[in-house]
Every structure is written in C-alpha cells, then in structure tokens.
PDB file of C-alpha atoms in Angstrom:
ATOM      1  CA  UNK Z   1    -153.873 -13.058 -72.972  1.00  0.00           C
ATOM      2  CA  UNK Z   2    -154.619 -15.909 -70.564  1.00  0.00           C
ATOM      3  CA  UNK Z   3    -151.029 -15.863 -69.262  1.00  0.00           C
ATOM      4  CA  UNK Z   4    -151.241 -12.108 -68.763  1.00  0.00           C
ATOM      5  CA  UNK Z   5    -154.461 -12.465 -66.786  1.00  0.00           C
ATOM      6  CA  UNK Z   6    -152.925 -15.265 -64.721  1.00  0.00           C
ATOM      7  CA  UNK Z   7    -149.920 -13.110 -63.784  1.00  0.00           C
ATOM      8  CA  UNK Z   8    -152.082 -10.113 -62.939  1.00  0.00           C
ATOM      9  CA  UNK Z   9    -154.172 -12.198 -60.496  1.00  0.00           C
ATOM     10  CA  UNK Z  10    -151.169 -13.359 -58.458  1.00  0.00           C
ATOM     11  CA  UNK Z  11    -150.879 -11.836 -54.976  1.00  0.00           C
ATOM     12  CA  UNK Z  12    -147.487 -10.216 -54.268  1.00  0.00           C
ATOM     13  CA  UNK Z  13    -145.357 -12.094 -51.719  1.00  0.00           C
ATOM     14  CA  UNK Z  14    -145.315 -10.200 -48.374  1.00  0.00           C
ATOM     15  CA  UNK Z  15    -141.901  -8.808 -47.510  1.00  0.00           C
ATOM     16  CA  UNK Z  16    -140.724  -7.726 -44.044  1.00  0.00           C
ATOM     17  CA  UNK Z  17    -137.573  -6.010 -42.809  1.00  0.00           C
ATOM     18  CA  UNK Z  18    -135.615  -8.012 -40.238  1.00  0.00           C
ATOM     19  CA  UNK Z  19    -132.987  -6.834 -37.760  1.00  0.00           C
ATOM     20  CA  UNK Z  20    -129.867  -8.944 -38.306  1.00  0.00           C
ATOM     21  CA  UNK Z  21    -128.080  -7.707 -35.183  1.00  0.00           C
ATOM     22  CA  UNK Z  22    -131.021  -8.716 -32.991  1.00  0.00           C
ATOM     23  CA  UNK Z  23    -131.271 -12.100 -34.718  1.00  0.00           C
ATOM     24  CA  UNK Z  24    -127.613 -12.881 -34.026  1.00  0.00           C
ATOM     25  CA  UNK Z  25    -127.887 -11.736 -30.398  1.00  0.00           C
ATOM     26  CA  UNK Z  26    -130.919 -13.947 -29.774  1.00  0.00           C
ATOM     27  CA  UNK Z  27    -129.352 -16.965 -31.497  1.00  0.00           C
ATOM     28  CA  UNK Z  28    -126.111 -16.684 -29.548  1.00  0.00           C
ATOM     29  CA  UNK Z  29    -127.944 -16.078 -26.257  1.00  0.00           C
ATOM     30  CA  UNK Z  30    -129.914 -19.291 -26.818  1.00  0.00           C
ATOM     31  CA  UNK Z  31    -126.742 -21.104 -27.967  1.00  0.00           C
ATOM     32  CA  UNK Z  32    -128.224 -22.096 -31.319  1.00  0.00           C
ATOM     33  CA  UNK Z  33    -126.013 -22.802 -34.343  1.00  0.00           C
ATOM     34  CA  UNK Z  34    -126.546 -21.268 -37.763  1.00  0.00           C
ATOM     35  CA  UNK Z  35    -126.883 -24.811 -39.097  1.00  0.00           C
ATOM     36  CA  UNK Z  36    -129.785 -25.552 -36.763  1.00  0.00           C
ATOM     37  CA  UNK Z  37    -131.585 -22.313 -37.622  1.00  0.00           C
ATOM     38  CA  UNK Z  38    -131.001 -22.838 -41.352  1.00  0.00           C
ATOM     39  CA  UNK Z  39    -132.449 -26.365 -41.198  1.00  0.00           C
ATOM     40  CA  UNK Z  40    -135.614 -25.125 -39.434  1.00  0.00           C
ATOM     41  CA  UNK Z  41    -136.138 -22.234 -41.848  1.00  0.00           C
ATOM     42  CA  UNK Z  42    -135.209 -24.313 -44.919  1.00  0.00           C
ATOM     43  CA  UNK Z  43    -132.337 -22.158 -46.160  1.00  0.00           C
ATOM     44  CA  UNK Z  44    -128.549 -22.429 -46.207  1.00  0.00           C
ATOM     45  CA  UNK Z  45    -126.199 -21.343 -43.430  1.00  0.00           C
ATOM     46  CA  UNK Z  46    -124.830 -18.754 -45.839  1.00  0.00           C
ATOM     47  CA  UNK Z  47    -128.299 -17.196 -46.018  1.00  0.00           C
ATOM     48  CA  UNK Z  48    -128.545 -17.073 -42.225  1.00  0.00           C
ATOM     49  CA  UNK Z  49    -125.122 -15.382 -42.117  1.00  0.00           C
ATOM     50  CA  UNK Z  50    -126.239 -12.783 -44.668  1.00  0.00           C
ATOM     51  CA  UNK Z  51    -129.413 -12.084 -42.662  1.00  0.00           C
ATOM     52  CA  UNK Z  52    -127.425 -11.601 -39.467  1.00  0.00           C
ATOM     53  CA  UNK Z  53    -125.001  -9.247 -41.234  1.00  0.00           C
ATOM     54  CA  UNK Z  54    -127.913  -7.222 -42.620  1.00  0.00           C
ATOM     55  CA  UNK Z  55    -126.871  -8.030 -46.191  1.00  0.00           C
ATOM     56  CA  UNK Z  56    -130.447  -9.152 -46.911  1.00  0.00           C
ATOM     57  CA  UNK Z  57    -132.441  -6.775 -44.688  1.00  0.00           C
ATOM     58  CA  UNK Z  58    -135.752  -7.681 -46.346  1.00  0.00           C
ATOM     59  CA  UNK Z  59    -137.032 -11.261 -46.523  1.00  0.00           C
ATOM     60  CA  UNK Z  60    -140.243 -13.083 -47.266  1.00  0.00           C
ATOM     61  CA  UNK Z  61    -142.671 -12.961 -44.370  1.00  0.00           C
ATOM     62  CA  UNK Z  62    -143.038 -16.750 -44.235  1.00  0.00           C
ATOM     63  CA  UNK Z  63    -139.240 -17.111 -43.925  1.00  0.00           C
ATOM     64  CA  UNK Z  64    -139.219 -14.485 -41.182  1.00  0.00           C
ATOM     65  CA  UNK Z  65    -141.953 -16.385 -39.325  1.00  0.00           C
ATOM     66  CA  UNK Z  66    -139.957 -19.638 -39.601  1.00  0.00           C
ATOM     67  CA  UNK Z  67    -136.858 -17.789 -38.384  1.00  0.00           C
ATOM     68  CA  UNK Z  68    -138.743 -16.475 -35.353  1.00  0.00           C
ATOM     69  CA  UNK Z  69    -139.987 -20.006 -34.670  1.00  0.00           C
ATOM     70  CA  UNK Z  70    -136.437 -21.358 -34.815  1.00  0.00           C
ATOM     71  CA  UNK Z  71    -135.274 -18.678 -32.380  1.00  0.00           C
ATOM     72  CA  UNK Z  72    -138.307 -19.335 -30.128  1.00  0.00           C
ATOM     73  CA  UNK Z  73    -139.440 -15.700 -30.183  1.00  0.00           C
ATOM     74  CA  UNK Z  74    -142.284 -13.765 -31.733  1.00  0.00           C
ATOM     75  CA  UNK Z  75    -142.025 -12.288 -35.214  1.00  0.00           C
ATOM     76  CA  UNK Z  76    -142.121  -8.759 -33.811  1.00  0.00           C
ATOM     77  CA  UNK Z  77    -138.972  -9.489 -31.783  1.00  0.00           C
ATOM     78  CA  UNK Z  78    -136.809  -9.836 -34.905  1.00  0.00           C
ATOM     79  CA  UNK Z  79    -138.318  -7.088 -37.052  1.00  0.00           C
ATOM     80  CA  UNK Z  80    -136.774  -3.700 -37.366  1.00  0.00           C
ATOM     81  CA  UNK Z  81    -138.249  -1.125 -35.027  1.00  0.00           C
ATOM     82  CA  UNK Z  82    -140.063   0.815 -37.700  1.00  0.00           C
ATOM     83  CA  UNK Z  83    -141.388  -2.410 -39.236  1.00  0.00           C
ATOM     84  CA  UNK Z  84    -142.706  -3.690 -35.921  1.00  0.00           C
ATOM     85  CA  UNK Z  85    -144.313  -0.340 -35.224  1.00  0.00           C
ATOM     86  CA  UNK Z  86    -146.058  -0.368 -38.614  1.00  0.00           C
ATOM     87  CA  UNK Z  87    -147.334  -3.935 -38.159  1.00  0.00           C
ATOM     88  CA  UNK Z  88    -148.494  -3.427 -34.587  1.00  0.00           C
ATOM     89  CA  UNK Z  89    -152.163  -2.533 -34.271  1.00  0.00           C
ATOM     90  CA  UNK Z  90    -152.776   0.998 -33.167  1.00  0.00           C
ATOM     91  CA  UNK Z  91    -153.658   1.327 -29.506  1.00  0.00           C
ATOM     92  CA  UNK Z  92    -157.210   2.369 -29.008  1.00  0.00           C
ATOM     93  CA  UNK Z  93    -157.875   4.426 -25.913  1.00  0.00           C
ATOM     94  CA  UNK Z  94    -160.518   2.825 -23.714  1.00  0.00           C
ATOM     95  CA  UNK Z  95    -163.768   4.710 -23.607  1.00  0.00           C
ATOM     96  CA  UNK Z  96    -163.918   7.199 -20.792  1.00  0.00           C
ATOM     97  CA  UNK Z  97    -166.248   5.976 -18.071  1.00  0.00           C
ATOM     98  CA  UNK Z  98    -169.352   8.015 -17.411  1.00  0.00           C
ATOM     99  CA  UNK Z  99    -169.216  10.528 -14.499  1.00  0.00           C
ATOM    100  CA  UNK Z 100    -171.059   8.266 -12.047  1.00  0.00           C
ATOM    101  CA  UNK Z 101    -168.779   5.361 -12.838  1.00  0.00           C
ATOM    102  CA  UNK Z 102    -165.710   7.576 -12.430  1.00  0.00           C
ATOM    103  CA  UNK Z 103    -166.970   8.691  -9.028  1.00  0.00           C
ATOM    104  CA  UNK Z 104    -167.578   5.100  -7.950  1.00  0.00           C
ATOM    105  CA  UNK Z 105    -164.101   4.113  -9.121  1.00  0.00           C
ATOM    106  CA  UNK Z 106    -162.542   7.016  -7.212  1.00  0.00           C
ATOM    107  CA  UNK Z 107    -164.356   5.992  -4.019  1.00  0.00           C
ATOM    108  CA  UNK Z 108    -163.204   2.382  -4.389  1.00  0.00           C
ATOM    109  CA  UNK Z 109    -159.598   3.459  -4.901  1.00  0.00           C
ATOM    110  CA  UNK Z 110    -159.797   5.795  -1.909  1.00  0.00           C
ATOM    111  CA  UNK Z 111    -161.176   3.070   0.353  1.00  0.00           C
ATOM    112  CA  UNK Z 112    -158.569   0.595  -0.855  1.00  0.00           C
ATOM    113  CA  UNK Z 113    -155.796   3.078  -0.121  1.00  0.00           C
ATOM    114  CA  UNK Z 114    -157.174   3.748   3.347  1.00  0.00           C
ATOM    115  CA  UNK Z 115    -157.361   0.013   4.043  1.00  0.00           C
ATOM    116  CA  UNK Z 116    -153.744  -0.490   2.978  1.00  0.00           C
ATOM    117  CA  UNK Z 117    -152.584   2.391   5.165  1.00  0.00           C
ATOM    118  CA  UNK Z 118    -154.581   0.997   8.077  1.00  0.00           C
ATOM    119  CA  UNK Z 119    -152.999  -2.431   7.698  1.00  0.00           C
ATOM    120  CA  UNK Z 120    -149.530  -0.903   7.528  1.00  0.00           C
ATOM    121  CA  UNK Z 121    -150.214   1.198  10.602  1.00  0.00           C
ATOM    122  CA  UNK Z 122    -151.577  -1.614  12.738  1.00  0.00           C
ATOM    123  CA  UNK Z 123    -148.846  -3.984  11.688  1.00  0.00           C
ATOM    124  CA  UNK Z 124    -146.288  -1.437  12.723  1.00  0.00           C
ATOM    125  CA  UNK Z 125    -147.992  -0.396  15.950  1.00  0.00           C
ATOM    126  CA  UNK Z 126    -146.723  -1.836  19.198  1.00  0.00           C
ATOM    127  CA  UNK Z 127    -149.167  -3.926  21.257  1.00  0.00           C
ATOM    128  CA  UNK Z 128    -151.088  -1.764  23.705  1.00  0.00           C
ATOM    129  CA  UNK Z 129    -151.529  -2.079  27.468  1.00  0.00           C
ATOM    130  CA  UNK Z 130    -154.795  -2.854  29.219  1.00  0.00           C
ATOM    131  CA  UNK Z 131    -155.271  -1.511  32.721  1.00  0.00           C
ATOM    132  CA  UNK Z 132    -158.260  -2.183  34.986  1.00  0.00           C
ATOM    133  CA  UNK Z 133    -158.981  -0.781  38.429  1.00  0.00           C
ATOM    134  CA  UNK Z 134    -160.765  -2.662  41.208  1.00  0.00           C
ATOM    135  CA  UNK Z 135    -161.970  -1.001  44.392  1.00  0.00           C
ATOM    136  CA  UNK Z 136    -164.726  -1.616  46.962  1.00  0.00           C
ATOM    137  CA  UNK Z 137    -168.090   0.066  46.450  1.00  0.00           C
ATOM    138  CA  UNK Z 138    -168.062   1.708  49.907  1.00  0.00           C
ATOM    139  CA  UNK Z 139    -165.635   3.602  52.119  1.00  0.00           C
ATOM    140  CA  UNK Z 140    -166.305   5.069  55.549  1.00  0.00           C
ATOM    141  CA  UNK Z 141    -165.145   8.629  56.415  1.00  0.00           C
ATOM    142  CA  UNK Z 142    -161.605   8.726  57.790  1.00  0.00           C
ATOM    143  CA  UNK Z 143    -161.047   5.016  57.008  1.00  0.00           C
ATOM    144  CA  UNK Z 144    -158.482   3.371  54.740  1.00  0.00           C
ATOM    145  CA  UNK Z 145    -159.601   2.118  51.319  1.00  0.00           C
ATOM    146  CA  UNK Z 146    -157.700  -0.475  49.210  1.00  0.00           C
ATOM    147  CA  UNK Z 147    -157.284   0.127  45.468  1.00  0.00           C
ATOM    148  CA  UNK Z 148    -155.688  -2.153  42.880  1.00  0.00           C
ATOM    149  CA  UNK Z 149    -154.807  -1.578  39.231  1.00  0.00           C
ATOM    150  CA  UNK Z 150    -154.056  -4.655  37.129  1.00  0.00           C
ATOM    151  CA  UNK Z 151    -152.033  -3.991  33.974  1.00  0.00           C
ATOM    152  CA  UNK Z 152    -151.957  -6.589  31.180  1.00  0.00           C
ATOM    153  CA  UNK Z 153    -148.657  -6.311  29.335  1.00  0.00           C
ATOM    154  CA  UNK Z 154    -147.894  -8.094  26.028  1.00  0.00           C
ATOM    155  CA  UNK Z 155    -146.386 -11.558  26.415  1.00  0.00           C
ATOM    156  CA  UNK Z 156    -143.432 -10.496  24.264  1.00  0.00           C
ATOM    157  CA  UNK Z 157    -142.690  -7.630  26.642  1.00  0.00           C
ATOM    158  CA  UNK Z 158    -141.722  -4.209  25.395  1.00  0.00           C
ATOM    159  CA  UNK Z 159    -140.991  -0.807  26.811  1.00  0.00           C
ATOM    160  CA  UNK Z 160    -141.902   0.262  30.323  1.00  0.00           C
ATOM    161  CA  UNK Z 161    -144.880   2.442  31.141  1.00  0.00           C
ATOM    162  CA  UNK Z 162    -146.172   5.144  33.461  1.00  0.00           C
ATOM    163  CA  UNK Z 163    -149.316   4.658  35.531  1.00  0.00           C
ATOM    164  CA  UNK Z 164    -151.100   7.809  36.660  1.00  0.00           C
ATOM    165  CA  UNK Z 165    -153.971   7.606  39.132  1.00  0.00           C
ATOM    166  CA  UNK Z 166    -156.191  10.615  39.881  1.00  0.00           C
ATOM    167  CA  UNK Z 167    -157.614  10.329  43.387  1.00  0.00           C
ATOM    168  CA  UNK Z 168    -160.712  12.084  44.774  1.00  0.00           C
ATOM    169  CA  UNK Z 169    -160.305  15.614  46.080  1.00  0.00           C
ATOM    170  CA  UNK Z 170    -159.341  15.747  49.754  1.00  0.00           C
ATOM    171  CA  UNK Z 171    -158.350  12.083  49.968  1.00  0.00           C
ATOM    172  CA  UNK Z 172    -154.917  11.308  51.406  1.00  0.00           C
ATOM    173  CA  UNK Z 173    -152.454   8.833  49.960  1.00  0.00           C
ATOM    174  CA  UNK Z 174    -151.298   6.244  52.542  1.00  0.00           C
ATOM    175  CA  UNK Z 175    -149.031   3.640  50.938  1.00  0.00           C
ATOM    176  CA  UNK Z 176    -148.398   1.628  47.769  1.00  0.00           C
ATOM    177  CA  UNK Z 177    -146.756  -1.497  46.398  1.00  0.00           C
ATOM    178  CA  UNK Z 178    -144.680  -0.965  44.360  1.00  0.00           C
ATOM    179  CA  UNK Z 179    -143.838   2.411  45.879  1.00  0.00           C
ATOM    180  CA  UNK Z 180    -144.926   5.500  43.991  1.00  0.00           C
ATOM    181  CA  UNK Z 181    -142.362   7.335  41.896  1.00  0.00           C
ATOM    182  CA  UNK Z 182    -141.473  10.674  43.451  1.00  0.00           C
ATOM    183  CA  UNK Z 183    -143.766  12.456  45.870  1.00  0.00           C
ATOM    184  CA  UNK Z 184    -147.468  11.642  45.909  1.00  0.00           C
ATOM    185  CA  UNK Z 185    -149.437  14.626  44.682  1.00  0.00           C
ATOM    186  CA  UNK Z 186    -152.614  16.063  46.131  1.00  0.00           C
ATOM    187  CA  UNK Z 187    -154.766  14.686  43.305  1.00  0.00           C
ATOM    188  CA  UNK Z 188    -152.383  12.423  41.376  1.00  0.00           C
ATOM    189  CA  UNK Z 189    -150.004   9.583  42.178  1.00  0.00           C
ATOM    190  CA  UNK Z 190    -147.635   8.046  39.636  1.00  0.00           C
ATOM    191  CA  UNK Z 191    -145.552   4.950  39.061  1.00  0.00           C
ATOM    192  CA  UNK Z 192    -142.707   4.524  36.596  1.00  0.00           C
ATOM    193  CA  UNK Z 193    -142.655   0.810  35.718  1.00  0.00           C
ATOM    194  CA  UNK Z 194    -139.625  -0.727  33.950  1.00  0.00           C
ATOM    195  CA  UNK Z 195    -139.975  -3.020  30.893  1.00  0.00           C
ATOM    196  CA  UNK Z 196    -141.420  -6.467  31.441  1.00  0.00           C
ATOM    197  CA  UNK Z 197    -144.012  -8.982  30.286  1.00  0.00           C
ATOM    198  CA  UNK Z 198    -147.191 -10.454  31.724  1.00  0.00           C
ATOM    199  CA  UNK Z 199    -149.710  -9.158  34.251  1.00  0.00           C
ATOM    200  CA  UNK Z 200    -148.645  -6.667  36.898  1.00  0.00           C
ATOM    201  CA  UNK Z 201    -150.738  -5.514  39.867  1.00  0.00           C
ATOM    202  CA  UNK Z 202    -150.190  -2.112  41.462  1.00  0.00           C
ATOM    203  CA  UNK Z 203    -151.803  -1.730  44.890  1.00  0.00           C
ATOM    204  CA  UNK Z 204    -152.271   1.375  46.992  1.00  0.00           C
ATOM    205  CA  UNK Z 205    -154.333   2.652  49.911  1.00  0.00           C
ATOM    206  CA  UNK Z 206    -156.070   5.971  50.510  1.00  0.00           C
ATOM    207  CA  UNK Z 207    -157.858   7.594  53.437  1.00  0.00           C
ATOM    208  CA  UNK Z 208    -161.037   9.559  52.885  1.00  0.00           C
ATOM    209  CA  UNK Z 209    -161.560  12.891  54.724  1.00  0.00           C
ATOM    210  CA  UNK Z 210    -163.116  12.441  58.178  1.00  0.00           C
ATOM    211  CA  UNK Z 211    -165.702  15.146  57.588  1.00  0.00           C
ATOM    212  CA  UNK Z 212    -166.963  13.810  54.276  1.00  0.00           C
ATOM    213  CA  UNK Z 213    -170.788  13.753  54.349  1.00  0.00           C
ATOM    214  CA  UNK Z 214    -172.331  10.297  54.120  1.00  0.00           C
ATOM    215  CA  UNK Z 215    -173.661   9.152  50.738  1.00  0.00           C
ATOM    216  CA  UNK Z 216    -171.092  11.263  48.918  1.00  0.00           C
ATOM    217  CA  UNK Z 217    -169.692   9.890  45.647  1.00  0.00           C
ATOM    218  CA  UNK Z 218    -165.924   9.947  45.143  1.00  0.00           C
ATOM    219  CA  UNK Z 219    -164.590   9.527  41.604  1.00  0.00           C
ATOM    220  CA  UNK Z 220    -161.305   8.023  40.419  1.00  0.00           C
ATOM    221  CA  UNK Z 221    -159.488   8.329  37.104  1.00  0.00           C
ATOM    222  CA  UNK Z 222    -156.232   7.272  35.560  1.00  0.00           C
ATOM    223  CA  UNK Z 223    -154.230   6.441  32.481  1.00  0.00           C
ATOM    224  CA  UNK Z 224    -151.344   4.319  31.279  1.00  0.00           C
ATOM    225  CA  UNK Z 225    -148.685   6.131  29.251  1.00  0.00           C
ATOM    226  CA  UNK Z 226    -146.264   4.257  27.023  1.00  0.00           C
ATOM    227  CA  UNK Z 227    -143.523   5.775  24.874  1.00  0.00           C
ATOM    228  CA  UNK Z 228    -141.185   4.227  22.305  1.00  0.00           C
ATOM    229  CA  UNK Z 229    -139.734   5.007  18.895  1.00  0.00           C
ATOM    230  CA  UNK Z 230    -143.256   5.084  17.432  1.00  0.00           C
ATOM    231  CA  UNK Z 231    -144.374   7.858  19.759  1.00  0.00           C
ATOM    232  CA  UNK Z 232    -146.422   8.209  22.944  1.00  0.00           C
ATOM    233  CA  UNK Z 233    -149.709   6.388  23.508  1.00  0.00           C
ATOM    234  CA  UNK Z 234    -152.182   6.907  26.345  1.00  0.00           C
ATOM    235  CA  UNK Z 235    -154.803   4.404  27.457  1.00  0.00           C
ATOM    236  CA  UNK Z 236    -157.412   5.159  30.143  1.00  0.00           C
ATOM    237  CA  UNK Z 237    -157.632   2.868  33.146  1.00  0.00           C
ATOM    238  CA  UNK Z 238    -160.841   0.853  32.892  1.00  0.00           C
ATOM    239  CA  UNK Z 239    -162.850  -0.800  35.650  1.00  0.00           C
ATOM    240  CA  UNK Z 240    -164.372   0.671  38.822  1.00  0.00           C
ATOM    241  CA  UNK Z 241    -164.143   4.448  39.082  1.00  0.00           C
ATOM    242  CA  UNK Z 242    -166.535   5.482  41.883  1.00  0.00           C
ATOM    243  CA  UNK Z 243    -166.804   4.862  45.617  1.00  0.00           C
ATOM    244  CA  UNK Z 244    -169.688   5.883  47.848  1.00  0.00           C
ATOM    245  CA  UNK Z 245    -168.663   7.367  51.183  1.00  0.00           C
ATOM    246  CA  UNK Z 246    -170.986   5.805  53.759  1.00  0.00           C
ATOM    247  CA  UNK Z 247    -171.001   4.222  57.203  1.00  0.00           C
ATOM    248  CA  UNK Z 248    -170.147   0.880  55.595  1.00  0.00           C
ATOM    249  CA  UNK Z 249    -166.918  -1.091  55.886  1.00  0.00           C
ATOM    250  CA  UNK Z 250    -165.089  -1.613  52.587  1.00  0.00           C
ATOM    251  CA  UNK Z 251    -165.157  -5.418  53.116  1.00  0.00           C
ATOM    252  CA  UNK Z 252    -168.970  -5.334  53.416  1.00  0.00           C
ATOM    253  CA  UNK Z 253    -169.477  -5.448  49.656  1.00  0.00           C
ATOM    254  CA  UNK Z 254    -173.275  -5.691  49.684  1.00  0.00           C
ATOM    255  CA  UNK Z 255    -173.610  -3.041  52.402  1.00  0.00           C
ATOM    256  CA  UNK Z 256    -175.873  -5.098  54.686  1.00  0.00           C
ATOM    257  CA  UNK Z 257    -174.125  -4.171  57.949  1.00  0.00           C
ATOM    258  CA  UNK Z 258    -172.122  -7.370  58.362  1.00  0.00           C
ATOM    259  CA  UNK Z 259    -169.204  -9.258  56.815  1.00  0.00           C
ATOM    260  CA  UNK Z 260    -170.483 -12.716  55.897  1.00  0.00           C
ATOM    261  CA  UNK Z 261    -168.733 -15.907  54.811  1.00  0.00           C
ATOM    262  CA  UNK Z 262    -168.830 -14.909  51.146  1.00  0.00           C
ATOM    263  CA  UNK Z 263    -167.082 -11.631  51.931  1.00  0.00           C
ATOM    264  CA  UNK Z 264    -164.492 -12.704  54.487  1.00  0.00           C
ATOM    265  CA  UNK Z 265    -162.283 -14.787  52.175  1.00  0.00           C
ATOM    266  CA  UNK Z 266    -161.856 -12.118  49.453  1.00  0.00           C
ATOM    267  CA  UNK Z 267    -161.123  -9.609  52.235  1.00  0.00           C
ATOM    268  CA  UNK Z 268    -158.544 -11.978  53.737  1.00  0.00           C
ATOM    269  CA  UNK Z 269    -156.753 -12.555  50.422  1.00  0.00           C
ATOM    270  CA  UNK Z 270    -156.737  -8.846  49.663  1.00  0.00           C
ATOM    271  CA  UNK Z 271    -155.402  -7.963  53.123  1.00  0.00           C
ATOM    272  CA  UNK Z 272    -152.628 -10.546  52.751  1.00  0.00           C
ATOM    273  CA  UNK Z 273    -151.771  -9.288  49.288  1.00  0.00           C
ATOM    274  CA  UNK Z 274    -151.649  -5.697  50.512  1.00  0.00           C
ATOM    275  CA  UNK Z 275    -149.923  -6.440  53.811  1.00  0.00           C
ATOM    276  CA  UNK Z 276    -148.043  -3.420  55.087  1.00  0.00           C
ATOM    277  CA  UNK Z 277    -150.314  -0.912  53.325  1.00  0.00           C
ATOM    278  CA  UNK Z 278    -152.387  -0.039  56.402  1.00  0.00           C
ATOM    279  CA  UNK Z 279    -155.406  -2.371  56.141  1.00  0.00           C
ATOM    280  CA  UNK Z 280    -156.895  -3.404  59.517  1.00  0.00           C
ATOM    281  CA  UNK Z 281    -157.448  -7.163  59.369  1.00  0.00           C
ATOM    282  CA  UNK Z 282    -158.243  -7.400  63.083  1.00  0.00           C
ATOM    283  CA  UNK Z 283    -161.356  -5.223  62.723  1.00  0.00           C
ATOM    284  CA  UNK Z 284    -162.506  -7.219  59.696  1.00  0.00           C
ATOM    285  CA  UNK Z 285    -162.098 -10.513  61.542  1.00  0.00           C
ATOM    286  CA  UNK Z 286    -163.917  -9.186  64.619  1.00  0.00           C
ATOM    287  CA  UNK Z 287    -166.899  -8.006  62.564  1.00  0.00           C
ATOM    288  CA  UNK Z 288    -167.074 -11.350  60.744  1.00  0.00           C
ATOM    289  CA  UNK Z 289    -167.090 -13.251  64.052  1.00  0.00           C
ATOM    290  CA  UNK Z 290    -169.969 -11.098  65.368  1.00  0.00           C
ATOM    291  CA  UNK Z 291    -173.533 -10.611  64.184  1.00  0.00           C
ATOM    292  CA  UNK Z 292    -172.775  -7.297  62.518  1.00  0.00           C
ATOM    293  CA  UNK Z 293    -171.656  -3.711  63.044  1.00  0.00           C
ATOM    294  CA  UNK Z 294    -172.851  -0.122  63.090  1.00  0.00           C
ATOM    295  CA  UNK Z 295    -171.172   3.140  62.199  1.00  0.00           C
ATOM    296  CA  UNK Z 296    -170.599   5.797  64.854  1.00  0.00           C
ATOM    297  CA  UNK Z 297    -170.434   8.935  62.741  1.00  0.00           C
ATOM    298  CA  UNK Z 298    -169.511  11.106  65.722  1.00  0.00           C
ATOM    299  CA  UNK Z 299    -166.470   9.019  66.671  1.00  0.00           C
ATOM    300  CA  UNK Z 300    -165.807   7.963  63.053  1.00  0.00           C
ATOM    301  CA  UNK Z 301    -165.468   4.315  63.975  1.00  0.00           C
ATOM    302  CA  UNK Z 302    -167.179   0.935  63.572  1.00  0.00           C
ATOM    303  CA  UNK Z 303    -168.941  -0.587  66.569  1.00  0.00           C
ATOM    304  CA  UNK Z 304    -169.359  -4.349  66.691  1.00  0.00           C
ATOM    305  CA  UNK Z 305    -172.793  -5.791  67.401  1.00  0.00           C
ATOM    306  CA  UNK Z 306    -172.493  -8.881  69.603  1.00  0.00           C
TER     307      UNK Z 306
END
C-alpha cells in the first residue's frame, strides 16, 4: 500500500516535442559538433543524431532545455511550431485608453507628424534671398533720386533671380547699374540676375514729376523672384518704401535746408558708386560749401544761399 501511494504521488516528467530539422540547422550554422552538444546535454552522439532525424520527436523538457543551452538559443526556438504556440502565453490586448486619452494621443501624433514634415521641408528648401531697399527721405519735384537695392545671396550660391521694383506713379526711370532687363515699364522695372554668391547691389535713378505738389508721399514696392527645381519663391523687398516730395535736396537727410559735414561724405560715396546714373555732384558740393539753400518751386531748382 505504501509503495502504491508513493508511486501515485510522483509528478509525471514533462515532455516536449522538438524539431529535429531546426536543431540540425542551428547546430551546423554555429559549427557545433554532435559530440560537443551530446557532452553538454549529457547524452550520446547517437541520441543527438536520432533527435535531429526526428526519430525521437518527444524528449524530456530538461533535456530539451539543455539542448537549447548547448545550441545557444531559447527553448522555443527548437520546439515544433504547435508546441511553441501551446507553451507561449496568450497575448492579452492592452486596455483601450479612455476617450480623452485617445484624443490626447491623436493630437500628439498629429503634432509629431507635422514637425517631421516641417523638418523635411526646411531641410529640402533652398536658402532664400534677402533684399533691402535704401533711398533718401526727400526728393524735390523734377529732380533725380538715387535708389539702391542690396540683395544678400547664400554663400554657397545657387540659381539666379529676378528683381522687380514698382516705382511711384508718374515717376520716370533714368538709368541703372546693372542695366535693366528689357524696356523699363511705366510702373515696374526688372532685372534678370545670373547665378552667383554674396551680396549684390542694384542701383537706379528716377525723376519725380515736375508738377508734383509739395509734401506728397511717393510709395515704392518690389519683390525678388527665384525659381529652381523646387518651384518658384517670392520675397518682398524690405527697407525704405516711401519718399516725401518736398523742396528738399535728397542729400539733405534731416531736411534742415543745408548739406552739413555729416551728410556730405555719404552723398559723395553714393555719387561715386552711382557715377553715370545722372546724379549732380556739383550742386551737392556747392550747397555744402555755402550756408544753405532754398527751393524755387516756380523754376523747379535749388538756389544757393551764400
């Protein structure tokens, strides 16, 4: 009776089904001999051969674990498919997040996607151009006014660009350096600039209508247009955009009726830079050497005060 009870209390030895073909493939891939594997598991090489030939498809679990250890893989890697599937714990679906959490997650994913697209776009975008216009605050009726547009191009260069300048109504184009492309329009003048790098200055001169009433504002506008394989981009010209028509010389920046020492040097450099574009340096120098000037609106000319 005691022996019967002892046998009934014994736990059955766990048995698993191994895949002999997989075992052989792993052993040969790792360049392990049957003798080495047999010594680790504690069986004979004949047993290893029978396992690999699927002659003993079911083995004790502890032997299978030792075999997996010898092959340096997990136990599941050498079990038959159906055996591994039975031993594997069932996947439990994660609990569905509450509605508010789902909404928050959707917003985060949307923002992350937008950020990635933005990074891709800006990495792929060509460097832009920066253009800035400088012009005097005053211009007398019927007199020539200097205008400059400085364009900052990327140091690495790139494609060329088009500069378009919209001039005030009734004003007449005089000259430019570099020359304008094509015929100067009534309200727009254009330059087609070839590829290059670094800063480029485009200078031109205009003449305001003789009959323009004093204290009239004249507005400028413009844009830089650049086209390449990525498409066409337009950037507005920044900087000064308004001139007041008055009986004041353009070199008299503060409008006090004279050209002082602080104003003469910038006027000189600008006149030299724009030589050949119609600026009257002689009149500027004469006014500077005198005590001042007045504007004769009837004759549309400056009169020097001695």
